[in-house]
Amino acid sequence: MSEPHVAQRGPLAVTVEAGKEYWWCRCGLSQSQPFCDGSHRVGPFRPLRFRALRSETLYFCACKHTASPPLCDGSHKRL
Ligand code: FES
């Protein structure tokens, strides 16, 4: 598996908490999108750590093809 699985063709809105750490799923196999649940063990991908600078709603990439991980950059429109 060299390409990540497309979990969803569109971002997932998540309200994050300032100072809290999140692990964004890179492989697309997690059942807890957009975050890692350990399912990546079957392939080459590892999760990306993200620390929220402030409490706010962010749009996390769920297609796993963003060039600005972990956030959506609109890449799902080209898949
Ligand atoms: Fe996808 Fe961990 S489950 S990176």
GROMACS .gro file of C-alpha atoms and ligand atoms in nm:
model
   83
    1MET     CA    1   0.000   0.000   0.000
    2SER     CA    2   0.176   0.319  -0.117
    3GLU     CA    3  -0.128   0.543  -0.150
    4PRO     CA    4  -0.345   0.625   0.150
    5HIS     CA    5  -0.702   0.505   0.160
    6VAL     CA    6  -0.959   0.777   0.087
    7ALA     CA    7  -1.166   0.774   0.405
    8GLN     CA    8  -1.400   1.047   0.280
    9ARG     CA    9  -1.408   1.291  -0.014
   10GLY     CA   10  -1.441   1.598   0.201
   11PRO     CA   11  -1.308   1.739   0.528
   12LEU     CA   12  -1.425   1.660   0.879
   13ALA     CA   13  -1.494   1.951   1.112
   14VAL     CA   14  -1.354   1.904   1.462
   15THR     CA   15  -1.357   2.149   1.750
   16VAL     CA   16  -1.010   2.123   1.903
   17GLU     CA   17  -0.894   2.240   2.245
   18ALA     CA   18  -0.600   2.476   2.296
   19GLY     CA   19  -0.286   2.291   2.402
   20LYS     CA   20  -0.433   1.946   2.338
   21GLU     CA   21  -0.249   1.695   2.119
   22TYR     CA   22  -0.418   1.504   1.839
   23TRP     CA   23  -0.292   1.226   1.611
   24TRP     CA   24  -0.418   1.266   1.257
   25CYS     CA   25  -0.465   0.944   1.060
   26ARG     CA   26  -0.248   0.942   0.745
   27CYS     CA   27  -0.340   0.597   0.618
   28GLY     CA   28  -0.716   0.651   0.591
   29LEU     CA   29  -0.799   0.319   0.755
   30SER     CA   30  -0.896   0.448   1.099
   31GLN     CA   31  -1.255   0.399   1.208
   32SER     CA   32  -1.219   0.716   1.419
   33GLN     CA   33  -1.161   0.968   1.138
   34PRO     CA   34  -0.991   1.204   1.115
   35PHE     CA   35  -0.778   1.062   1.395
   36CYS     CA   36  -0.563   0.751   1.429
   37ASP     CA   37  -0.701   0.437   1.592
   38GLY     CA   38  -0.398   0.215   1.529
   39SER     CA   39  -0.524   0.062   1.202
   40HIS     CA   40  -0.210   0.185   1.019
   41ARG     CA   41  -0.022  -0.120   1.147
   42VAL     CA   42  -0.106  -0.301   0.820
   43GLY     CA   43   0.083  -0.049   0.601
   44PRO     CA   44   0.369   0.203   0.575
   45PHE     CA   45   0.185   0.506   0.714
   46ARG     CA   46   0.222   0.659   1.059
   47PRO     CA   47  -0.002   0.919   1.223
   48LEU     CA   48   0.086   1.289   1.232
   49ARG     CA   49   0.095   1.466   1.569
   50PHE     CA   50  -0.093   1.794   1.583
   51ARG     CA   51  -0.106   2.031   1.881
   52ALA     CA   52  -0.388   2.284   1.883
   53LEU     CA   53  -0.268   2.642   1.940
   54ARG     CA   54  -0.615   2.763   2.032
   55SER     CA   55  -0.963   2.629   2.082
   56GLU     CA   56  -1.140   2.645   1.748
   57THR     CA   57  -1.313   2.441   1.479
   58LEU     CA   58  -1.075   2.307   1.217
   59TYR     CA   59  -1.141   2.115   0.895
   60PHE     CA   60  -0.926   1.803   0.892
   61CYS     CA   61  -0.842   1.623   0.570
   62ALA     CA   62  -1.024   1.292   0.534
   63CYS     CA   63  -0.918   1.208   0.177
   64LYS     CA   64  -0.554   1.186   0.300
   65HIS     CA   65  -0.420   1.362  -0.010
   66THR     CA   66  -0.388   1.713   0.132
   67ALA     CA   67  -0.059   1.900   0.078
   68SER     CA   68  -0.117   2.078   0.411
   69PRO     CA   69  -0.163   1.795   0.659
   70PRO     CA   70  -0.355   1.756   0.877
   71LEU     CA   71  -0.592   2.019   0.738
   72CYS     CA   72  -0.800   2.012   0.421
   73ASP     CA   73  -0.660   2.202   0.121
   74GLY     CA   74  -0.931   2.105  -0.127
   75SER     CA   75  -0.736   1.813  -0.276
   76HIS     CA   76  -1.043   1.585  -0.244
   77LYS     CA   77  -1.197   1.777  -0.537
   78ARG     CA   78  -0.926   1.640  -0.769
   79LEU     CA   79  -0.956   1.274  -0.671
   80FES    FE1   80  -0.438   0.574   1.004
   80FES    FE2   81  -0.310   0.538   1.234
   80FES     S1   82  -0.499   0.454   1.171
   80FES     S2   83  -0.245   0.654   1.064
   0.00000   0.00000   0.00000
